[in-house]
CSV table of N, CA and C in Angstrom, one decimal:
chain,number,residue,atom,x,y,z
A,1,MET,N,46.0,53.5,-65.4
A,1,MET,CA,45.1,52.7,-64.5
A,1,MET,C,45.9,51.3,-64.4
A,2,LYS,N,45.8,50.8,-63.2
A,2,LYS,CA,46.5,49.5,-62.8
A,2,LYS,C,45.8,48.4,-63.5
A,3,LYS,N,46.5,47.4,-64.1
A,3,LYS,CA,46.0,46.2,-64.9
A,3,LYS,C,45.3,45.4,-63.8
A,4,ILE,N,44.1,44.9,-64.1
A,4,ILE,CA,43.2,44.2,-63.2
A,4,ILE,C,43.6,42.7,-63.5
A,5,ASN,N,43.8,42.0,-62.4
A,5,ASN,CA,44.0,40.6,-62.4
A,5,ASN,C,42.6,39.9,-62.6
A,6,LEU,N,42.3,39.2,-63.6
A,6,LEU,CA,41.0,38.6,-64.0
A,6,LEU,C,40.6,37.5,-63.0
A,7,LYS,N,41.6,36.7,-62.5
A,7,LYS,CA,41.4,35.7,-61.6
A,7,LYS,C,41.0,36.2,-60.3
A,8,ASP,N,41.5,37.4,-59.8
A,8,ASP,CA,41.3,38.0,-58.7
A,8,ASP,C,39.8,38.6,-58.6
A,9,PHE,N,39.4,39.2,-59.9
A,9,PHE,CA,38.2,39.7,-60.1
A,9,PHE,C,37.2,38.6,-60.0
A,10,ALA,N,37.5,37.5,-60.8
A,10,ALA,CA,36.5,36.3,-60.7
A,10,ALA,C,36.3,35.7,-59.3
A,11,LEU,N,37.5,35.7,-58.4
A,11,LEU,CA,37.3,35.1,-57.2
A,11,LEU,C,36.4,35.9,-56.2
A,12,HIS,N,36.7,37.4,-56.4
A,12,HIS,CA,35.9,38.4,-55.6
A,12,HIS,C,34.4,38.1,-55.9
A,13,PHE,N,34.3,38.2,-57.3
A,13,PHE,CA,32.8,38.2,-57.7
A,13,PHE,C,32.2,36.9,-57.3
A,14,CYS,N,32.9,35.8,-57.3
A,14,CYS,CA,32.4,34.5,-56.7
A,14,CYS,C,31.7,34.6,-55.3
A,15,PHE,N,32.5,35.5,-54.4
A,15,PHE,CA,31.9,35.6,-53.1
A,15,PHE,C,30.8,36.7,-53.0
A,16,SER,N,31.1,37.8,-53.7
A,16,SER,CA,30.3,38.9,-53.5
A,16,SER,C,29.0,39.0,-54.4
A,17,ARG,N,29.2,38.5,-55.7
A,17,ARG,CA,28.1,38.6,-56.7
A,17,ARG,C,27.9,40.0,-57.1
A,18,ASN,N,28.9,40.9,-56.9
A,18,ASN,CA,28.7,42.3,-57.2
A,18,ASN,C,29.9,42.7,-58.0
A,19,ALA,N,29.7,43.2,-59.3
A,19,ALA,CA,30.8,43.5,-60.1
A,19,ALA,C,31.5,44.8,-59.7
A,20,THR,N,30.7,45.7,-59.2
A,20,THR,CA,31.4,46.9,-58.6
A,20,THR,C,32.4,46.8,-57.5
A,21,GLU,N,31.8,46.0,-56.6
A,21,GLU,CA,32.7,45.6,-55.3
A,21,GLU,C,33.9,44.7,-55.7
A,22,SER,N,33.8,43.9,-56.7
A,22,SER,CA,34.8,43.0,-57.2
A,22,SER,C,35.8,43.9,-57.8
A,23,ALA,N,35.4,44.8,-58.6
A,23,ALA,CA,36.4,45.8,-59.4
A,23,ALA,C,37.0,46.6,-58.3
A,24,VAL,N,36.4,47.1,-57.4
A,24,VAL,CA,37.1,48.0,-56.3
A,24,VAL,C,38.1,47.1,-55.6
A,25,ALA,N,37.8,45.9,-55.3
A,25,ALA,CA,38.7,45.0,-54.5
A,25,ALA,C,40.0,44.7,-55.3
A,26,THR,N,39.9,44.7,-56.7
A,26,THR,CA,41.0,44.3,-57.4
A,26,THR,C,41.9,45.6,-57.8
A,27,GLY,N,41.4,46.8,-57.3
A,27,GLY,CA,42.3,48.0,-57.4
A,27,GLY,C,41.7,49.1,-58.3
A,28,VAL,N,40.5,48.9,-58.9
A,28,VAL,CA,39.9,49.9,-59.7
A,28,VAL,C,39.3,51.0,-58.6
A,29,THR,N,39.4,52.2,-59.1
A,29,THR,CA,38.9,53.4,-58.2
A,29,THR,C,37.4,53.3,-58.0
A,30,PRO,N,36.9,53.7,-57.1
A,30,PRO,CA,35.4,53.7,-56.9
A,30,PRO,C,34.6,54.3,-57.8
A,31,LEU,N,35.1,55.4,-58.5
A,31,LEU,CA,34.3,56.2,-59.5
A,31,LEU,C,34.2,55.3,-60.8
A,32,ARG,N,35.2,54.6,-61.1
A,32,ARG,CA,35.3,53.8,-62.4
A,32,ARG,C,34.8,52.4,-62.2
A,33,ALA,N,34.6,51.9,-61.0
A,33,ALA,CA,34.3,50.5,-60.6
A,33,ALA,C,33.1,49.9,-61.3
A,34,LYS,N,32.0,50.6,-61.4
A,34,LYS,CA,30.7,50.1,-61.9
A,34,LYS,C,31.0,49.9,-63.3
A,35,ILE,N,31.6,50.9,-64.1
A,35,ILE,CA,31.8,50.8,-65.6
A,35,ILE,C,32.8,49.5,-65.7
A,36,GLU,N,33.8,49.5,-65.1
A,36,GLU,CA,34.9,48.4,-65.3
A,36,GLU,C,34.4,47.0,-65.0
A,37,GLY,N,33.6,46.9,-63.7
A,37,GLY,CA,33.0,45.7,-63.4
A,37,GLY,C,32.1,45.2,-64.5
A,38,LEU,N,31.1,46.0,-65.1
A,38,LEU,CA,30.3,45.7,-66.1
A,38,LEU,C,31.0,45.3,-67.3
A,39,ARG,N,32.1,45.9,-67.6
A,39,ARG,CA,32.9,45.7,-68.8
A,39,ARG,C,33.6,44.3,-68.7
A,40,LEU,N,34.0,44.1,-67.5
A,40,LEU,CA,34.7,42.7,-67.3
A,40,LEU,C,33.7,41.6,-67.3
A,41,LEU,N,32.5,41.9,-66.7
A,41,LEU,CA,31.4,40.8,-66.9
A,41,LEU,C,31.1,40.5,-68.4
A,42,SER,N,31.3,41.5,-69.2
A,42,SER,CA,30.8,41.4,-70.6
A,42,SER,C,31.8,40.3,-71.4
A,43,ARG,N,32.9,40.2,-70.8
A,43,ARG,CA,34.1,39.3,-71.5
A,43,ARG,C,33.7,37.9,-71.2
A,44,ARG,N,33.9,37.0,-72.1
A,44,ARG,CA,33.7,35.7,-72.1
A,44,ARG,C,34.8,34.9,-71.2
A,45,SER,N,36.1,35.5,-71.3
A,45,SER,CA,37.1,34.9,-70.5
A,45,SER,C,36.9,35.2,-69.0
A,46,VAL,N,36.3,36.3,-68.7
A,46,VAL,CA,36.0,36.5,-67.3
A,46,VAL,C,34.8,35.6,-66.8
A,47,ARG,N,33.8,35.5,-67.6
A,47,ARG,CA,32.8,34.6,-67.2
A,47,ARG,C,33.3,33.3,-67.0
A,48,ASN,N,34.1,32.7,-67.9
A,48,ASN,CA,34.6,31.4,-67.7
A,48,ASN,C,35.5,31.3,-66.5
A,49,ALA,N,36.2,32.4,-66.2
A,49,ALA,CA,36.9,32.4,-64.9
A,49,ALA,C,36.1,32.3,-63.6
A,50,ILE,N,34.9,33.0,-63.7
A,50,ILE,CA,33.9,33.0,-62.7
A,50,ILE,C,33.3,31.6,-62.5
A,51,LYS,N,33.1,30.8,-63.7
A,51,LYS,CA,32.7,29.6,-63.6
A,51,LYS,C,33.6,28.7,-62.8
A,52,GLN,N,34.9,28.8,-63.3
A,52,GLN,CA,35.9,27.9,-62.7
A,52,GLN,C,36.1,28.3,-61.2
A,53,ALA,N,35.9,29.6,-60.8
A,53,ALA,CA,36.1,29.9,-59.5
A,53,ALA,C,34.9,29.3,-58.6
A,54,ASP,N,33.8,29.3,-59.2
A,54,ASP,CA,32.5,28.8,-58.6
A,54,ASP,C,32.8,27.3,-58.4
A,55,LEU,N,33.4,26.6,-59.2
A,55,LEU,CA,33.5,25.1,-59.1
A,55,LEU,C,34.7,24.8,-58.0
A,56,GLN,N,35.6,25.7,-57.9
A,56,GLN,CA,36.8,25.5,-57.1
A,56,GLN,C,36.6,26.0,-55.6
A,57,VAL,N,35.8,27.1,-55.5
A,57,VAL,CA,35.5,27.8,-54.2
A,57,VAL,C,34.6,27.0,-53.1
A,58,CYS,N,35.1,26.7,-52.0
A,58,CYS,CA,34.4,26.2,-51.1
A,58,CYS,C,34.5,27.0,-49.8
A,59,PHE,N,33.7,27.2,-49.0
A,59,PHE,CA,33.8,28.0,-47.8
A,59,PHE,C,34.7,27.2,-46.8
A,60,SER,N,35.8,27.6,-46.3
A,60,SER,CA,36.6,27.0,-45.4
A,60,SER,C,36.1,27.2,-43.9
A,61,GLU,N,36.2,26.5,-43.1
A,61,GLU,CA,35.8,26.6,-41.7
A,61,GLU,C,36.2,28.0,-41.1
A,62,LYS,N,37.5,28.3,-41.5
A,62,LYS,CA,37.9,29.8,-41.1
A,62,LYS,C,37.0,30.8,-41.6
A,63,THR,N,36.7,30.8,-42.9
A,63,THR,CA,35.7,31.8,-43.5
A,63,THR,C,34.3,31.8,-42.9
A,64,VAL,N,33.9,30.7,-42.6
A,64,VAL,CA,32.5,30.7,-42.0
A,64,VAL,C,32.6,31.4,-40.7
A,65,ILE,N,33.5,30.8,-39.9
A,65,ILE,CA,33.7,31.3,-38.4
A,65,ILE,C,33.9,32.8,-38.4
A,66,SER,N,34.9,33.4,-39.3
A,66,SER,CA,35.1,34.8,-39.2
A,66,SER,C,34.0,35.6,-39.7
A,67,GLY,N,33.1,35.1,-40.6
A,67,GLY,CA,31.9,35.7,-41.1
A,67,GLY,C,30.9,35.8,-40.0
A,68,LEU,N,30.7,34.8,-39.3
A,68,LEU,CA,29.8,34.7,-38.1
A,68,LEU,C,30.2,35.6,-37.1
A,69,GLU,N,31.6,35.5,-36.8
A,69,GLU,CA,32.1,36.4,-35.7
A,69,GLU,C,32.0,37.9,-36.1
A,70,ARG,N,32.1,38.3,-37.3
A,70,ARG,CA,31.9,39.6,-37.8
A,70,ARG,C,30.4,40.1,-37.5
A,71,LEU,N,29.5,39.3,-37.8
A,71,LEU,CA,28.1,39.6,-37.7
A,71,LEU,C,27.8,39.7,-36.2
A,72,ALA,N,28.4,38.8,-35.4
A,72,ALA,CA,28.0,38.7,-34.0
A,72,ALA,C,28.6,39.8,-33.2
A,73,PHE,N,29.8,40.3,-33.5
A,73,PHE,CA,30.6,41.1,-32.7
A,73,PHE,C,31.1,42.4,-33.4
A,74,GLY,N,30.8,42.5,-34.7
A,74,GLY,CA,31.1,43.6,-35.6
A,74,GLY,C,30.6,44.9,-35.2
A,75,ARG,N,31.3,45.9,-35.5
A,75,ARG,CA,30.8,47.3,-35.2
A,75,ARG,C,29.8,47.7,-36.3
A,76,THR,N,28.9,48.7,-35.8
A,76,THR,CA,27.9,49.3,-36.7
A,76,THR,C,28.1,50.7,-36.8
A,77,ASN,N,29.2,51.2,-36.3
A,77,ASN,CA,29.5,52.7,-36.3
A,77,ASN,C,29.3,53.4,-37.7
A,78,ASP,N,29.9,52.7,-38.8
A,78,ASP,CA,29.7,53.3,-40.1
A,78,ASP,C,28.3,53.5,-40.6
A,79,ALA,N,27.5,52.5,-40.3
A,79,ALA,CA,26.1,52.4,-40.6
A,79,ALA,C,25.4,53.4,-40.0
A,80,VAL,N,25.5,53.6,-38.7
A,80,VAL,CA,24.9,54.6,-37.9
A,80,VAL,C,25.2,56.1,-38.4
A,81,SER,N,26.6,56.3,-38.5
A,81,SER,CA,27.1,57.6,-38.9
A,81,SER,C,26.5,58.0,-40.3
A,82,LEU,N,26.2,57.0,-41.2
A,82,LEU,CA,25.6,57.3,-42.5
A,82,LEU,C,24.1,57.9,-42.4
A,83,VAL,N,23.5,57.3,-41.3
A,83,VAL,CA,22.2,57.6,-41.2
A,83,VAL,C,22.0,59.1,-40.7
A,84,PHE,N,22.9,59.6,-39.9
A,84,PHE,CA,22.9,60.8,-39.4
A,84,PHE,C,23.7,62.0,-40.1
A,85,GLU,N,24.3,61.6,-41.2
A,85,GLU,CA,25.0,62.6,-42.1
A,85,GLU,C,24.0,63.4,-42.9
A,86,GLU,N,24.3,64.7,-43.0
A,86,GLU,CA,23.5,65.6,-43.7
A,86,GLU,C,23.7,65.3,-45.1
A,87,GLU,N,24.7,65.4,-45.8
A,87,GLU,CA,25.0,65.2,-47.2
A,87,GLU,C,25.9,63.9,-47.3
A,88,LEU,N,25.3,63.1,-48.1
A,88,LEU,CA,26.2,61.8,-48.3
A,88,LEU,C,26.8,61.9,-49.7
A,89,SER,N,28.0,61.4,-49.8
A,89,SER,CA,28.7,61.3,-51.2
A,89,SER,C,28.7,59.8,-51.5
A,90,THR,N,28.8,59.4,-52.7
A,90,THR,CA,28.9,58.1,-53.2
A,90,THR,C,30.3,57.5,-52.6
A,91,ALA,N,31.3,58.3,-52.7
A,91,ALA,CA,32.5,57.7,-52.1
A,91,ALA,C,32.4,57.3,-50.6
A,92,ARG,N,31.7,58.2,-49.9
A,92,ARG,CA,31.7,57.9,-48.4
A,92,ARG,C,30.8,56.7,-48.1
A,93,ILE,N,29.8,56.4,-49.0
A,93,ILE,CA,28.9,55.2,-48.8
A,93,ILE,C,29.8,53.9,-49.3
A,94,GLN,N,30.6,54.1,-50.3
A,94,GLN,CA,31.4,52.9,-50.7
A,94,GLN,C,32.6,52.7,-49.6
A,95,GLN,N,33.0,53.7,-48.9
A,95,GLN,CA,33.9,53.4,-47.9
A,95,GLN,C,33.4,52.8,-46.7
A,96,ALA,N,32.2,52.9,-46.4
A,96,ALA,CA,31.5,52.4,-45.2
A,96,ALA,C,31.5,51.0,-45.1
A,97,ASP,N,31.8,50.4,-43.8
A,97,ASP,CA,31.6,49.0,-43.6
A,97,ASP,C,30.2,48.7,-43.2
A,98,LEU,N,29.4,48.1,-44.2
A,98,LEU,CA,28.1,47.9,-44.0
A,98,LEU,C,27.7,46.3,-43.9
A,99,PHE,N,28.7,45.6,-43.5
A,99,PHE,CA,28.7,44.1,-43.4
A,99,PHE,C,27.5,43.7,-42.6
A,100,ASN,N,27.2,44.4,-41.4
A,100,ASN,CA,26.1,43.9,-40.5
A,100,ASN,C,24.7,44.4,-40.9
A,101,VAL,N,24.6,45.3,-42.0
A,101,VAL,CA,23.5,45.8,-42.4
A,101,VAL,C,22.7,44.7,-43.3
A,102,SER,N,21.4,44.4,-42.9
A,102,SER,CA,20.6,43.5,-43.7
A,102,SER,C,19.7,44.2,-44.7
A,103,GLU,N,19.3,45.4,-44.3
A,103,GLU,CA,18.2,46.0,-45.2
A,103,GLU,C,18.3,47.6,-44.9
A,104,ILE,N,18.3,48.3,-46.1
A,104,ILE,CA,18.1,49.8,-45.9
A,104,ILE,C,17.0,50.3,-46.8
A,105,LYS,N,16.0,51.1,-46.4
A,105,LYS,CA,15.3,51.7,-47.1
A,105,LYS,C,14.6,53.1,-46.7
A,106,LYS,N,14.2,53.9,-47.6
A,106,LYS,CA,13.6,55.2,-47.3
A,106,LYS,C,12.2,55.1,-46.9
A,107,VAL,N,12.1,55.9,-45.8
A,107,VAL,CA,10.6,56.0,-45.3
A,107,VAL,C,10.0,57.1,-46.0
A,108,LYS,N,8.6,57.0,-46.0
A,108,LYS,CA,7.8,58.1,-46.7
A,108,LYS,C,8.1,59.4,-46.2
A,109,GLY,N,8.3,59.6,-44.9
A,109,GLY,CA,8.4,60.8,-44.3
A,109,GLY,C,9.9,61.5,-44.6
A,110,GLY,N,10.6,60.8,-45.3
A,110,GLY,CA,11.9,61.4,-45.7
A,110,GLY,C,13.0,60.8,-44.8
A,111,GLY,N,12.9,59.9,-43.9
A,111,GLY,CA,13.8,59.2,-43.1
A,111,GLY,C,14.5,58.1,-43.8
A,112,VAL,N,15.3,57.4,-43.0
A,112,VAL,CA,15.9,56.1,-43.5
A,112,VAL,C,15.8,55.1,-42.6
A,113,GLU,N,15.3,53.8,-42.9
A,113,GLU,CA,15.2,52.8,-42.0
A,113,GLU,C,16.3,51.7,-42.2
A,114,MET,N,17.1,51.4,-41.3
A,114,MET,CA,18.2,50.5,-41.4
A,114,MET,C,18.0,49.3,-40.4
A,115,LYS,N,18.1,48.2,-41.1
A,115,LYS,CA,18.0,46.9,-40.2
A,115,LYS,C,19.3,46.2,-40.3
A,116,PHE,N,19.6,45.6,-39.2
A,116,PHE,CA,20.9,44.9,-39.0
A,116,PHE,C,20.7,43.4,-38.8
A,117,PHE,N,21.6,42.6,-39.2
A,117,PHE,CA,21.5,41.2,-38.9
A,117,PHE,C,21.5,40.9,-37.4
A,118,ASP,N,20.7,39.7,-37.1
A,118,ASP,CA,20.4,39.4,-35.8
A,118,ASP,C,21.7,38.7,-35.2
A,119,ARG,N,22.2,39.6,-34.2
A,119,ARG,CA,23.6,39.2,-33.5
A,119,ARG,C,23.3,37.9,-32.6
A,120,GLN,N,22.2,37.8,-32.0
A,120,GLN,CA,22.0,36.6,-31.3
A,120,GLN,C,22.0,35.3,-32.1
A,121,LYS,N,21.4,35.4,-33.4
A,121,LYS,CA,21.3,34.2,-34.2
A,121,LYS,C,22.7,33.8,-34.4
A,122,ALA,N,23.5,35.0,-34.9
A,122,ALA,CA,24.9,34.8,-35.4
A,122,ALA,C,25.8,34.0,-34.2
A,123,ILE,N,25.5,34.4,-32.9
A,123,ILE,CA,26.2,33.8,-31.8
A,123,ILE,C,25.7,32.4,-31.6
A,124,GLU,N,24.4,32.1,-31.8
A,124,GLU,CA,24.0,30.8,-31.7
A,124,GLU,C,24.6,29.9,-32.8
A,125,LYS,N,24.7,30.3,-34.1
A,125,LYS,CA,25.2,29.6,-35.2
A,125,LYS,C,26.8,29.5,-34.8
A,126,LEU,N,27.4,30.4,-34.3
A,126,LEU,CA,28.7,30.2,-33.9
A,126,LEU,C,29.0,29.0,-32.9
A,127,ALA,N,28.0,29.1,-31.9
A,127,ALA,CA,28.0,28.0,-30.9
A,127,ALA,C,27.8,26.7,-31.5
A,128,GLU,N,26.8,26.6,-32.5
A,128,GLU,CA,26.4,25.2,-33.1
A,128,GLU,C,27.6,24.8,-33.9
A,129,TYR,N,28.3,25.7,-34.6
A,129,TYR,CA,29.5,25.3,-35.5
A,129,TYR,C,30.5,24.9,-34.6
A,130,SER,N,30.7,25.6,-33.5
A,130,SER,CA,31.8,25.3,-32.5
A,130,SER,C,31.7,23.9,-31.9
A,131,GLU,N,30.4,23.5,-31.6
A,131,GLU,CA,30.1,22.2,-31.1
A,131,GLU,C,30.4,21.2,-32.2
A,132,LYS,N,30.1,21.5,-33.5
A,132,LYS,CA,30.1,20.5,-34.5
A,132,LYS,C,31.6,20.2,-34.7
A,133,LEU,N,32.4,21.3,-34.7
A,133,LEU,CA,33.9,21.1,-35.0
A,133,LEU,C,34.6,20.4,-33.8
A,134,SER,N,34.1,20.6,-32.6
A,134,SER,CA,34.6,20.0,-31.4
A,134,SER,C,34.2,18.5,-31.3
A,135,SER,N,33.0,18.2,-31.8
A,135,SER,CA,32.6,16.8,-31.9
A,135,SER,C,33.4,16.0,-33.0
A,136,GLN,N,33.7,16.7,-34.2
A,136,GLN,CA,34.5,16.1,-35.1
A,136,GLN,C,36.0,16.0,-34.6
A,137,ASP,N,36.5,16.9,-34.0
A,137,ASP,CA,37.8,16.8,-33.4
A,137,ASP,C,37.9,15.6,-32.3
A,138,ASN,N,36.9,15.5,-31.6
A,138,ASN,CA,36.8,14.4,-30.6
A,138,ASN,C,36.6,13.0,-31.3
A,139,ALA,N,36.0,12.9,-32.3
A,139,ALA,CA,35.9,11.7,-33.0
A,139,ALA,C,37.3,11.4,-33.7
A,140,ARG,N,37.9,12.4,-34.3
A,140,ARG,CA,39.3,12.2,-34.9
A,140,ARG,C,40.3,11.8,-33.9
A,141,THR,N,40.1,12.3,-32.7
A,141,THR,CA,41.1,11.9,-31.5
A,141,THR,C,40.9,10.5,-31.1
A,142,LEU,N,39.6,10.1,-31.0
A,142,LEU,CA,39.3,8.8,-30.8
A,142,LEU,C,39.8,7.8,-31.8
A,143,VAL,N,39.5,8.0,-33.0
A,143,VAL,CA,40.1,7.1,-34.1
A,143,VAL,C,41.6,7.1,-34.0
A,144,GLU,N,42.3,8.3,-33.9
A,144,GLU,CA,43.7,8.3,-33.8
A,144,GLU,C,44.2,7.5,-32.6
A,145,THR,N,43.5,7.6,-31.5
A,145,THR,CA,43.9,6.9,-30.3
A,145,THR,C,43.9,5.4,-30.5
A,146,ILE,N,42.8,5.0,-31.2
A,146,ILE,CA,42.6,3.5,-31.4
A,146,ILE,C,43.5,3.0,-32.6
A,147,TYR,N,43.6,3.6,-33.6
A,147,TYR,CA,44.3,3.1,-34.8
A,147,TYR,C,45.7,3.8,-35.0
A,148,GLY,N,46.0,5.0,-34.3
A,148,GLY,CA,47.1,5.8,-34.5
A,148,GLY,C,46.9,6.7,-35.7
A,149,LYS,N,47.7,7.7,-35.7
A,149,LYS,CA,47.7,8.6,-36.6
A,149,LYS,C,48.0,8.0,-38.0
A,150,SER,N,47.2,8.4,-39.0
A,150,SER,CA,47.3,8.0,-40.3
A,150,SER,C,48.6,8.3,-41.0
A,151,ASP,N,49.1,9.4,-40.8
A,151,ASP,CA,50.4,9.8,-41.4
A,151,ASP,C,51.7,9.6,-40.7
A,152,ASP,N,51.6,9.1,-39.5
A,152,ASP,CA,52.8,8.7,-38.5
A,152,ASP,C,53.4,7.4,-39.0
A,153,ALA,N,52.7,6.4,-39.3
A,153,ALA,CA,53.4,5.1,-39.5
A,153,ALA,C,52.8,4.5,-40.9
A,154,PRO,N,53.7,3.9,-41.6
A,154,PRO,CA,53.2,3.3,-42.8
A,154,PRO,C,52.3,2.1,-42.5
A,155,ILE,N,51.5,1.9,-43.5
A,155,ILE,CA,50.5,0.7,-43.3
A,155,ILE,C,51.2,-0.5,-43.6
A,156,SER,N,51.2,-1.4,-42.6
A,156,SER,CA,51.9,-2.8,-42.8
A,156,SER,C,51.0,-3.6,-41.8
A,157,SER,N,50.8,-4.8,-42.3
A,157,SER,CA,49.9,-5.8,-41.7
A,157,SER,C,50.5,-7.1,-41.4
A,158,ASP,N,50.5,-7.5,-40.2
A,158,ASP,CA,51.1,-8.9,-39.8
A,158,ASP,C,49.9,-9.8,-39.8
A,159,ASP,N,48.6,-9.3,-40.1
A,159,ASP,CA,47.6,-10.2,-40.0
A,159,ASP,C,47.5,-11.0,-41.4
A,160,PRO,N,47.5,-12.2,-41.2
A,160,PRO,CA,47.6,-13.2,-42.4
A,160,PRO,C,46.3,-13.1,-43.2
A,161,HIS,N,45.1,-12.7,-42.5
A,161,HIS,CA,43.9,-12.6,-43.2
A,161,HIS,C,43.7,-11.5,-44.1
A,162,GLU,N,44.5,-10.4,-43.9
A,162,GLU,CA,44.4,-9.4,-44.8
A,162,GLU,C,45.1,-9.8,-46.2
A,163,GLU,N,45.8,-10.6,-46.3
A,163,GLU,CA,46.6,-11.0,-47.5
A,163,GLU,C,45.8,-12.0,-48.2
A,164,GLY,N,44.6,-12.5,-47.7
A,164,GLY,CA,43.8,-13.5,-48.2
A,164,GLY,C,44.3,-15.0,-47.8
A,165,VAL,N,45.1,-15.0,-46.9
A,165,VAL,CA,45.6,-16.3,-46.5
A,165,VAL,C,44.6,-17.0,-45.5
A,166,GLU,N,44.3,-18.2,-45.7
A,166,GLU,CA,43.2,-18.8,-45.0
A,166,GLU,C,43.8,-19.5,-43.8
């Protein structure tokens, strides 16, 4: 078995909060992932690495936008095909892209009910986020136009009042 990078596991766990998924993401086979994930979580060094990752991780604009785009425009083929399959294997379920699925439950009559995240809400959030970024860019452009780019020119002042001269 390939050696697991504990920092990678901690980082994946930081985002997913799922030991099995994190183990699979770091190279563990799906059949051993649950056991290995739990084994890793029982180690103090891994728990400390997770705490460190929690402190350092912040969602970048790119991460938020890509997640919203995936909810808004992502495919649901895997989820739908799972509903209609006669015999499901654990491996098949683990391979399926279920990112857009918000809820799965068995119905009394033997069926399965699957709910998806609201695409319209994801699109609205994308639009809101886009407007926010656009207004931040506009404000940055205005400040740079008035004062110049901060990293283009060194700060020097010919104004005697800045030096404390009266």
